[in-house]
Short mmCIF file of C-alpha atoms in Angstrom, two decimals:
data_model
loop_
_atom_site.label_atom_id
_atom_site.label_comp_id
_atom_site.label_asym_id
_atom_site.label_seq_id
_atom_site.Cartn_x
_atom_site.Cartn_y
_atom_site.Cartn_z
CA UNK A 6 51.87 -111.88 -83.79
CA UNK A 7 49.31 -112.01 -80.99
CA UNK A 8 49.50 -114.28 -77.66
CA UNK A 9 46.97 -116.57 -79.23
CA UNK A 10 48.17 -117.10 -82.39
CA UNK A 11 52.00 -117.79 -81.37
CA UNK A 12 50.07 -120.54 -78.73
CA UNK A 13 48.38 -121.82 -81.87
CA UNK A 14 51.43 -121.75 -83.83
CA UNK A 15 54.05 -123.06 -81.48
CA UNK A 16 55.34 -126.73 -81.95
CA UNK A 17 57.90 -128.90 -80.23
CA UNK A 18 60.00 -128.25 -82.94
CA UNK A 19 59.82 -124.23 -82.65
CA UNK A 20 60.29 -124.95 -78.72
CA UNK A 21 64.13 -127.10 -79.74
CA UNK A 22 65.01 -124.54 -82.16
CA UNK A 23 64.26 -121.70 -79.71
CA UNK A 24 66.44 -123.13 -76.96
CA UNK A 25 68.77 -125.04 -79.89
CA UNK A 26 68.30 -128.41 -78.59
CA UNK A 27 67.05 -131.41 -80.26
CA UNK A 28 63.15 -132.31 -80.19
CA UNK A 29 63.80 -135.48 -78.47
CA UNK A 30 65.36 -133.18 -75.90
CA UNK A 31 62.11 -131.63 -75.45
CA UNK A 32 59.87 -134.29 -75.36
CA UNK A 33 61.76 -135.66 -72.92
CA UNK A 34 61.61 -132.17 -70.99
CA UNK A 35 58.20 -131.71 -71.33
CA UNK A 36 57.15 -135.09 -70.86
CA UNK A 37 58.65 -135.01 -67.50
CA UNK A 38 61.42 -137.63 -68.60
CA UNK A 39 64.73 -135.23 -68.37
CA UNK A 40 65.90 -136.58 -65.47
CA UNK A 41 68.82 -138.94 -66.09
CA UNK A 42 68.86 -137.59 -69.70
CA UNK A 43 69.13 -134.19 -69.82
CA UNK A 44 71.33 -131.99 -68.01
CA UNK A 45 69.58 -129.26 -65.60
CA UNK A 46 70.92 -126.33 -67.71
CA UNK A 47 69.22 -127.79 -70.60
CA UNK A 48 66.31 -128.72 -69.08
CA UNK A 49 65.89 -124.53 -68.08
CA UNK A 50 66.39 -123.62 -71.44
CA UNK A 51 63.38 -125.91 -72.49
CA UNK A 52 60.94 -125.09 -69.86
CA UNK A 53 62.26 -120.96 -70.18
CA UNK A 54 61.54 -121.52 -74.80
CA UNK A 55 58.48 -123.43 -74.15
CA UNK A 56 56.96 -120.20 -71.99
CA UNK A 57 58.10 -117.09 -74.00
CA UNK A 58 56.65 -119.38 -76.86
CA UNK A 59 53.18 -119.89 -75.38
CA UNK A 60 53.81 -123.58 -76.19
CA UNK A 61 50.97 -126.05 -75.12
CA UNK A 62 51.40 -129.73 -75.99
CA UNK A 63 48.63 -131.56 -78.25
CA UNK A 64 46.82 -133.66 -76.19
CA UNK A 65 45.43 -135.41 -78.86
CA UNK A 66 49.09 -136.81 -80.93
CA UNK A 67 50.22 -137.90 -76.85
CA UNK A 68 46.84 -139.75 -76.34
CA UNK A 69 47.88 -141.32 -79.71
CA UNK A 70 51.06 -142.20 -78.67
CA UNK A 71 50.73 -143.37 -75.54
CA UNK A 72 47.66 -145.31 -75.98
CA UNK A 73 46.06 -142.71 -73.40
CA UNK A 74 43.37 -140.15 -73.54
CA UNK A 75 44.98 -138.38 -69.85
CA UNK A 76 40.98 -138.05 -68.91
CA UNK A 77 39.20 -140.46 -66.56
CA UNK A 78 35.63 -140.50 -66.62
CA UNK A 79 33.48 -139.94 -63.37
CA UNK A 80 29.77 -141.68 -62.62
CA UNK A 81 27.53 -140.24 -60.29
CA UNK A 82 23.66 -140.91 -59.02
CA UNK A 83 22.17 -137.83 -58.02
CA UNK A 84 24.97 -135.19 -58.68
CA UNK A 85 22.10 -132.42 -59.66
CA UNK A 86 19.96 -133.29 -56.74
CA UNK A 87 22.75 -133.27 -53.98
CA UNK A 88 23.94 -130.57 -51.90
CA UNK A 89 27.18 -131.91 -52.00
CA UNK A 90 27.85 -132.70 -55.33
CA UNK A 91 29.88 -129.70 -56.24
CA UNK A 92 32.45 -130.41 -53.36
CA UNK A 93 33.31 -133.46 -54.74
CA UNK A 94 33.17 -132.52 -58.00
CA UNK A 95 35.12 -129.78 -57.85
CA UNK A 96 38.08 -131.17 -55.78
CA UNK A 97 37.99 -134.40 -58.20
CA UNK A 98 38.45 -131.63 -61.24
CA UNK A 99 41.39 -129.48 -59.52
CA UNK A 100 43.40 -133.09 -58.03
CA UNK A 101 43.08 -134.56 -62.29
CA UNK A 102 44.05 -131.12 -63.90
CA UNK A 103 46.73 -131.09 -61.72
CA UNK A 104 47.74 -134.34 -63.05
CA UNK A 105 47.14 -133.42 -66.87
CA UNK A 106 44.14 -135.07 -66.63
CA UNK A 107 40.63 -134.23 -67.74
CA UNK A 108 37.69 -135.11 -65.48
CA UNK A 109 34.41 -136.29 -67.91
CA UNK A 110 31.10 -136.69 -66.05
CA UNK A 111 27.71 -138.68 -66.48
CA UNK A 112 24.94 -138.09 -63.65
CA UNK A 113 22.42 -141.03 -63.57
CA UNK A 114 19.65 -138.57 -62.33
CA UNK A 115 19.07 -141.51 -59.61
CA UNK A 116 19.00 -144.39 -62.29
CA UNK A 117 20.83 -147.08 -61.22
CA UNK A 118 20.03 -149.51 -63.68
CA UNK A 119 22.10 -147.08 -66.21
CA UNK A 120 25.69 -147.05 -64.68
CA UNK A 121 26.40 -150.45 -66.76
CA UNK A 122 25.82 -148.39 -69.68
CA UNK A 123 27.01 -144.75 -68.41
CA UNK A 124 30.13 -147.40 -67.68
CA UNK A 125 29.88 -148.55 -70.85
CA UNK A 126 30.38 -144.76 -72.64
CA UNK A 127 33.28 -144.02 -71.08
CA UNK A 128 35.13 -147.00 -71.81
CA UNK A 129 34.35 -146.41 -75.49
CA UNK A 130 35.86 -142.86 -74.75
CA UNK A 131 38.74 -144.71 -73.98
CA UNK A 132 39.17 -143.03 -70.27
CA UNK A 133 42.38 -144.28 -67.98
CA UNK A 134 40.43 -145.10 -65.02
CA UNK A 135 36.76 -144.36 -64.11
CA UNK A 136 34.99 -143.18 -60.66
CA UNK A 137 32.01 -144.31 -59.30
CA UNK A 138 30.42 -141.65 -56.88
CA UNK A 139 27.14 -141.99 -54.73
CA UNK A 140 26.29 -138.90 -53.05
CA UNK A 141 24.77 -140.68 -50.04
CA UNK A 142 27.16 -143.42 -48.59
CA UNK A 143 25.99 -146.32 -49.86
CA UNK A 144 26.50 -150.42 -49.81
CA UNK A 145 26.44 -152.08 -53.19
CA UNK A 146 25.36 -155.33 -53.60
CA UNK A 147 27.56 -155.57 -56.19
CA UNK A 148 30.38 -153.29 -57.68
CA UNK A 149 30.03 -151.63 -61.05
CA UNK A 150 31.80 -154.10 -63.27
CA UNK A 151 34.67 -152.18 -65.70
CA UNK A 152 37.76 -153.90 -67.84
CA UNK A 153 39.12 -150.36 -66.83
CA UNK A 154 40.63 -149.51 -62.81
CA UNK A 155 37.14 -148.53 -61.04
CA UNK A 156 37.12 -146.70 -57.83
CA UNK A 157 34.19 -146.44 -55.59
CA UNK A 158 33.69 -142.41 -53.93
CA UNK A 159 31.35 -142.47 -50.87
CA UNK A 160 30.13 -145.98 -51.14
CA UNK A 161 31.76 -149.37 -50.73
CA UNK A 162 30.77 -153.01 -52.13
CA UNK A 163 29.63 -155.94 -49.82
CA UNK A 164 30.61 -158.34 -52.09
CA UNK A 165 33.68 -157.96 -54.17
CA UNK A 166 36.93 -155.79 -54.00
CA UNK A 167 37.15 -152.66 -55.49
CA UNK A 168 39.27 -149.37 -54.63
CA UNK A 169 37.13 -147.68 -52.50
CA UNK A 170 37.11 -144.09 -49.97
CA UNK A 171 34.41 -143.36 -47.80
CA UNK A 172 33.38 -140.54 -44.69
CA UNK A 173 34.01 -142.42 -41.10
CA UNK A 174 30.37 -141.94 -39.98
CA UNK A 175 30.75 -143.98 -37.37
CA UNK A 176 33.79 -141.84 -36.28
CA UNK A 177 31.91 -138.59 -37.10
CA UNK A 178 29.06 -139.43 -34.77
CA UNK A 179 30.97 -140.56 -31.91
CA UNK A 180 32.78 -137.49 -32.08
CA UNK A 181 29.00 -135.77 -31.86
CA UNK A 182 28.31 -137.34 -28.86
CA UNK A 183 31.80 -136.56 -27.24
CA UNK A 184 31.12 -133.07 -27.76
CA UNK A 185 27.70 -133.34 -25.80
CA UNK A 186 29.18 -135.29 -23.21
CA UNK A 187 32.26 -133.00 -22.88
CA UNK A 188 29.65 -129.68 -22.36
CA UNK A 189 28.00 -132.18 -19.37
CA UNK A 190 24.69 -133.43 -21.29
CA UNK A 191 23.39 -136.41 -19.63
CA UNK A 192 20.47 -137.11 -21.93
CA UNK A 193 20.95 -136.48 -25.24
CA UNK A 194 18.36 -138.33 -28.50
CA UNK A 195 19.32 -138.74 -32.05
CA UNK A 196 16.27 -137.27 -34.75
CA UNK A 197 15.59 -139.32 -37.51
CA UNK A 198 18.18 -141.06 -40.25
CA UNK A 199 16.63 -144.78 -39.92
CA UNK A 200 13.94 -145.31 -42.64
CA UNK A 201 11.34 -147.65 -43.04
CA UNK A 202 9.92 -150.01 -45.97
CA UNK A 203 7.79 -147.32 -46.87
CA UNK A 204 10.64 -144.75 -46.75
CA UNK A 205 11.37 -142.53 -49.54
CA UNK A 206 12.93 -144.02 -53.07
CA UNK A 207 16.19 -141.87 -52.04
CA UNK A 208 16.36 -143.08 -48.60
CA UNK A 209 16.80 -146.55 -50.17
CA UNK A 210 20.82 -147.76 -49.75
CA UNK A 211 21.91 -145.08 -47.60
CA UNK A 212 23.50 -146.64 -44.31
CA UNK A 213 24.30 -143.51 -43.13
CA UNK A 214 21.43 -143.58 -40.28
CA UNK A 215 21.68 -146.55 -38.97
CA UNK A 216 25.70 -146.71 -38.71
CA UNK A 217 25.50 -143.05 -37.71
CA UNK A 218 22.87 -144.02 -34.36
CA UNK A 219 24.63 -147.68 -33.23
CA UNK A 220 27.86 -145.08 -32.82
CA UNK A 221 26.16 -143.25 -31.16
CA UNK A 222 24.76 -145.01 -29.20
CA UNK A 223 27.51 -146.76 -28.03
CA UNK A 224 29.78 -143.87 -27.51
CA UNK A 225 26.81 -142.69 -24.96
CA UNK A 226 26.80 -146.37 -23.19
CA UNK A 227 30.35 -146.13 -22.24
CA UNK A 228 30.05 -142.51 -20.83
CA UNK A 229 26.81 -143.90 -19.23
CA UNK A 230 24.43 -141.04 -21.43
CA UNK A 231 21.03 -141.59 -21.47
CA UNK A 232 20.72 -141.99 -25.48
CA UNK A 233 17.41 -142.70 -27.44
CA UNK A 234 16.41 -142.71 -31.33
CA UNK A 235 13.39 -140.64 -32.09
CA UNK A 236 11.82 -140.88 -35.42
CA UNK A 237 12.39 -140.82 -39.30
CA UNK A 238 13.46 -139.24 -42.11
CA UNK A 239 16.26 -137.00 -43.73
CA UNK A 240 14.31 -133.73 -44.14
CA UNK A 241 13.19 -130.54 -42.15
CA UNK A 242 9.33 -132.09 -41.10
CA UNK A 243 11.03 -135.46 -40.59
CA UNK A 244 13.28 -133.53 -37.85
CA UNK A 245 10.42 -131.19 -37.24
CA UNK A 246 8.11 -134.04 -36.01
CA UNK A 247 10.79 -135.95 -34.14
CA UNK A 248 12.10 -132.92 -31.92
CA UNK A 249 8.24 -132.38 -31.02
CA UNK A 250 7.94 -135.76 -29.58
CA UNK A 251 11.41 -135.62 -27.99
CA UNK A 252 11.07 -132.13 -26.29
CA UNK A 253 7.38 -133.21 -25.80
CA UNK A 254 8.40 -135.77 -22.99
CA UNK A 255 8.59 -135.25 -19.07
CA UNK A 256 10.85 -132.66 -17.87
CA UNK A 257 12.55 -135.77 -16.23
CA UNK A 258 13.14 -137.72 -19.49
CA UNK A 259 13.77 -134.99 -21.98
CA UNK A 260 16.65 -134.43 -23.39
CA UNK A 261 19.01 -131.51 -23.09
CA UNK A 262 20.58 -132.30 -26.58
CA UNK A 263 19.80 -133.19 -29.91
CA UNK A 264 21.61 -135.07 -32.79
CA UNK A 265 20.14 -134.88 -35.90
CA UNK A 266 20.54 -137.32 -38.35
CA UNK A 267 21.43 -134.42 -40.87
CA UNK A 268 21.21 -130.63 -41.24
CA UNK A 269 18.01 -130.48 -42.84
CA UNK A 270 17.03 -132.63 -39.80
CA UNK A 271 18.29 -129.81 -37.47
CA UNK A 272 16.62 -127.17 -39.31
CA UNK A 273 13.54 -128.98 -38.41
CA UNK A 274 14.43 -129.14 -34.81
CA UNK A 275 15.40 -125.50 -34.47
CA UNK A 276 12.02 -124.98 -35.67
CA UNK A 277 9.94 -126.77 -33.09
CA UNK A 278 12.71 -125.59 -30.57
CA UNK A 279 11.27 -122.74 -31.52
CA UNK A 280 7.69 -123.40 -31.67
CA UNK A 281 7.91 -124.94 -28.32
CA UNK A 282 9.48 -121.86 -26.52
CA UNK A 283 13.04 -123.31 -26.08
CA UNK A 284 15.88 -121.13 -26.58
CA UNK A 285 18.60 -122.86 -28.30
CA UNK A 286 21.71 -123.56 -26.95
CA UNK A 287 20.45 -121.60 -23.92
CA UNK A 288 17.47 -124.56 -23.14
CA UNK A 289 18.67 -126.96 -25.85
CA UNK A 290 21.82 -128.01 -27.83
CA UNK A 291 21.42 -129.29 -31.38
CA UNK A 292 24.00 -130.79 -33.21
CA UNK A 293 23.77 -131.64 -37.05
CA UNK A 294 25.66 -134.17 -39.45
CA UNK A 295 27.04 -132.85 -42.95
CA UNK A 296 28.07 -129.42 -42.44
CA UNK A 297 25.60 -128.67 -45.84
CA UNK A 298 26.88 -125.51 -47.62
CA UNK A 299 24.82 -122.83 -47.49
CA UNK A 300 22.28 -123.97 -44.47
CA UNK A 301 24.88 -124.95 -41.33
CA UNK A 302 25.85 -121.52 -41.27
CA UNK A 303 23.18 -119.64 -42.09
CA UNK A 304 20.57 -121.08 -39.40
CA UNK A 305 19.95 -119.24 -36.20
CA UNK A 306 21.86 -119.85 -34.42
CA UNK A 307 24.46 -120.96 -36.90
CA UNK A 308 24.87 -125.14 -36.54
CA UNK A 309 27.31 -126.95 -34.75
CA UNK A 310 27.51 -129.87 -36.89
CA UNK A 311 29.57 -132.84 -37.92
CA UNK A 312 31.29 -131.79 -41.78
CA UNK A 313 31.44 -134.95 -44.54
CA UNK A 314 34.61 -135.00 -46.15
CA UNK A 315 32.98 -134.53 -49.95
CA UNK A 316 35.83 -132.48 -51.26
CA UNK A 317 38.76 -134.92 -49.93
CA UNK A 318 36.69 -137.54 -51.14
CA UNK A 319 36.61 -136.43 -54.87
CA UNK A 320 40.10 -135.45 -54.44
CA UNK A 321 41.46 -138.77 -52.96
CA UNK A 322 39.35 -140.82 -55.21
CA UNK A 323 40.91 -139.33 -58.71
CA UNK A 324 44.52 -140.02 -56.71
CA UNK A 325 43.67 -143.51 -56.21
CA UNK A 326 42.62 -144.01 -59.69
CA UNK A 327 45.49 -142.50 -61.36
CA UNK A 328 47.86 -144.70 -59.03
CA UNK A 329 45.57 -147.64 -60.11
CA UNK A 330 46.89 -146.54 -63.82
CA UNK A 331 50.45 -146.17 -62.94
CA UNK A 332 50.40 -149.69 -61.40
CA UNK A 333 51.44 -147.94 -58.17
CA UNK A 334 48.61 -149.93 -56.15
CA UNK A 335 49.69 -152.52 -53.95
CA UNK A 336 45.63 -153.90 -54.51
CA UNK A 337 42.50 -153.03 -53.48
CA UNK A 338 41.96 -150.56 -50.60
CA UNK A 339 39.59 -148.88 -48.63
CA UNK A 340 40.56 -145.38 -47.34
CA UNK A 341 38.20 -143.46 -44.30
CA UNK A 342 37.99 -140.29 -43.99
CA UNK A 343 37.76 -138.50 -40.85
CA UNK A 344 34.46 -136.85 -40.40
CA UNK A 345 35.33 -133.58 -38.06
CA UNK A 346 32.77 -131.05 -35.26
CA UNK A 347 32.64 -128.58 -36.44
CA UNK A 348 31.73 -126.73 -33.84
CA UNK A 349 29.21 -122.97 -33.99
CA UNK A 350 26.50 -121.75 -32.11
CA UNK A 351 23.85 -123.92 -31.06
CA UNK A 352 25.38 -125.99 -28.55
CA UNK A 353 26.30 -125.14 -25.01
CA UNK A 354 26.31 -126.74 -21.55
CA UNK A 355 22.86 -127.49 -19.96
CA UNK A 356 21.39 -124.94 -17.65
CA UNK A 357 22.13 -126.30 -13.84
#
């Protein structure tokens, strides 16, 4: 008999023959109810039957049982358009499997006015608890509305009280401007993140700029930093155009450091760094937000940049909802997550 067909073959009651137990005696072995019930020796002989048989329970007959399908169902906005999707998504996939659970996912592709229904599917799937995930933080006017425990990744509800886990990007750009301060930068600007009414449809609900620059901002005041906002945007021309006018000014009034709104923003500014003859950190520090995978590091010279806590977030969020379905929650809560310099090659003290 091969591997594969003794998996396919094996049954709970093969499993209480092989160790010569009952098969209440596994279930409650297997089902992680021994304890209290069934002595430790017996418990080994189980778990030692159950692996030399290649036994693997059927998910199905438990979700019968139990009234549960072990899955919870994950809604996103823009997962295939992000950079960061796969962080999340792939530490909310490893935290449920190692909970027995499976992780299902619909991607709105940016449509918002489908998460009632996207909602809607997974409910009919019969899911234990569903995630809502934005990949830019966002306020909701209002929170997705489920009969089933909902918890919000990366975005949190003005009105309303839902479960909910979010970066500390007000932490996370304080921390920026400590960094500058603590390498003696005195004037210092922040490229881009605010947008406009005529801003960009996926600009539109991200507060990341704004709460990102009053931070900042303040954490400047109280060192007594010169700090000032130049321009717009979230991509490499938006940080592009806003370094040229920042680096454009008066020796006097120009700044020795940059914070970019993002990392596509400090691409942008290495670029007219570049353009205008300054030699960065030598001339010029530049200091990102995001720690994107696959551009921080890879710029020259690599980024020094604040890192968003996708992959905690995805992981915390699928913990919250499963203690949502044990009943384990004491009620709705908010957790932040700390948003950490990381810190590379493209800042440096100011030259004398």
């Amino acid at each position: 008999m091969t591997g594969n067909e003794r998996q396919s073959r094996a049954r709970a009651a093969d499993v209480a023959a092989a160790a010569g137990v009952s098969t209440t005696a596994v279930s409650f072995v297997l089902n992680g109810r021994d304890e209290g019930n069934i002595s430790p020796a017996t418990r080994e002989r189980v778990l030692r039957a159950a692996q030399e048989l290649g036994y693997r329970p059927n998910h199905v007959a438990q979700s019968l049982r139990r009234n549960s399908t072990r899955s919870i169902g994950l809604v996103t906005d823009a997962f295939a358009s992000s950079p960061f999707g796969g962080r999340l998504l792939s530490a909310a996939t490893e935290e449920a499997n190692s909970a027995g659970e499976a992780l299902l996912m619909m991607d709105l592709g940016g449509r918002m006015d489908r998460a009632a229904e996207a909602i809607e599917a997974l409910e009919s799937r019969q899911v234990d608890a569903i995630i809502y995930a934005t990949m830019g933080f966002t306020e909701l006017d209002e929170p997705p509305a489920s009969r089933l425990p909902l918890v919000l990744a990366n975005c949190v509800a003005r009105r309303g009280s839902r479960p909910s886990v979010s970066p500390d990007d007000a932490g996370g750009a304080t921390a920026a401007l400590e960094h500058l301060a603590g390498l003696g930068h005195r004037r210092v600007a922040m490229l881009g993140g605010h947008f406009s009414p005529g801003a960009r449809p996926a600009d539109v609900g991200n507060v990341s700029g704004p709460i990102r620059w009053r931070a900042f901002r303040a954490a400047a005041e109280r060192r007594g930093i010169d700090a000032r906002l130049v321009g717009r945007g979230w991509m490499i021309d938006d940080g592009y155009t806003a370094a040229m006018e920042a680096l454009g000014l008066p020796e006097s009034q120009r700044p020795t450091a940059l914070f970019a709104a993002c990392d596509r923003v400090a691409a942008g500014a290495l670029l007219a760094a570049a353009r205008l003859g300054f030699s960065v950190p030598d001339d010029l520090s530049i200091i990102g937000f995001d720690d994107q995978e696959a551009l921080a590091e890879s710029l020259v010279p690599p980024l020094t940049t604040v890192a968003l806590p996708h992959a905690l977030m995805g992981s915390t969020s699928v913990a919250m909802a499963l203690e949502a379905v044990r009943g384990e929650a004491p009620g709705p809560s908010h957790r932040v997550l700390e948003c950490p310099v990381m810190v590379r090659g493209s800042t440096a003290p100011p030259r004398p």
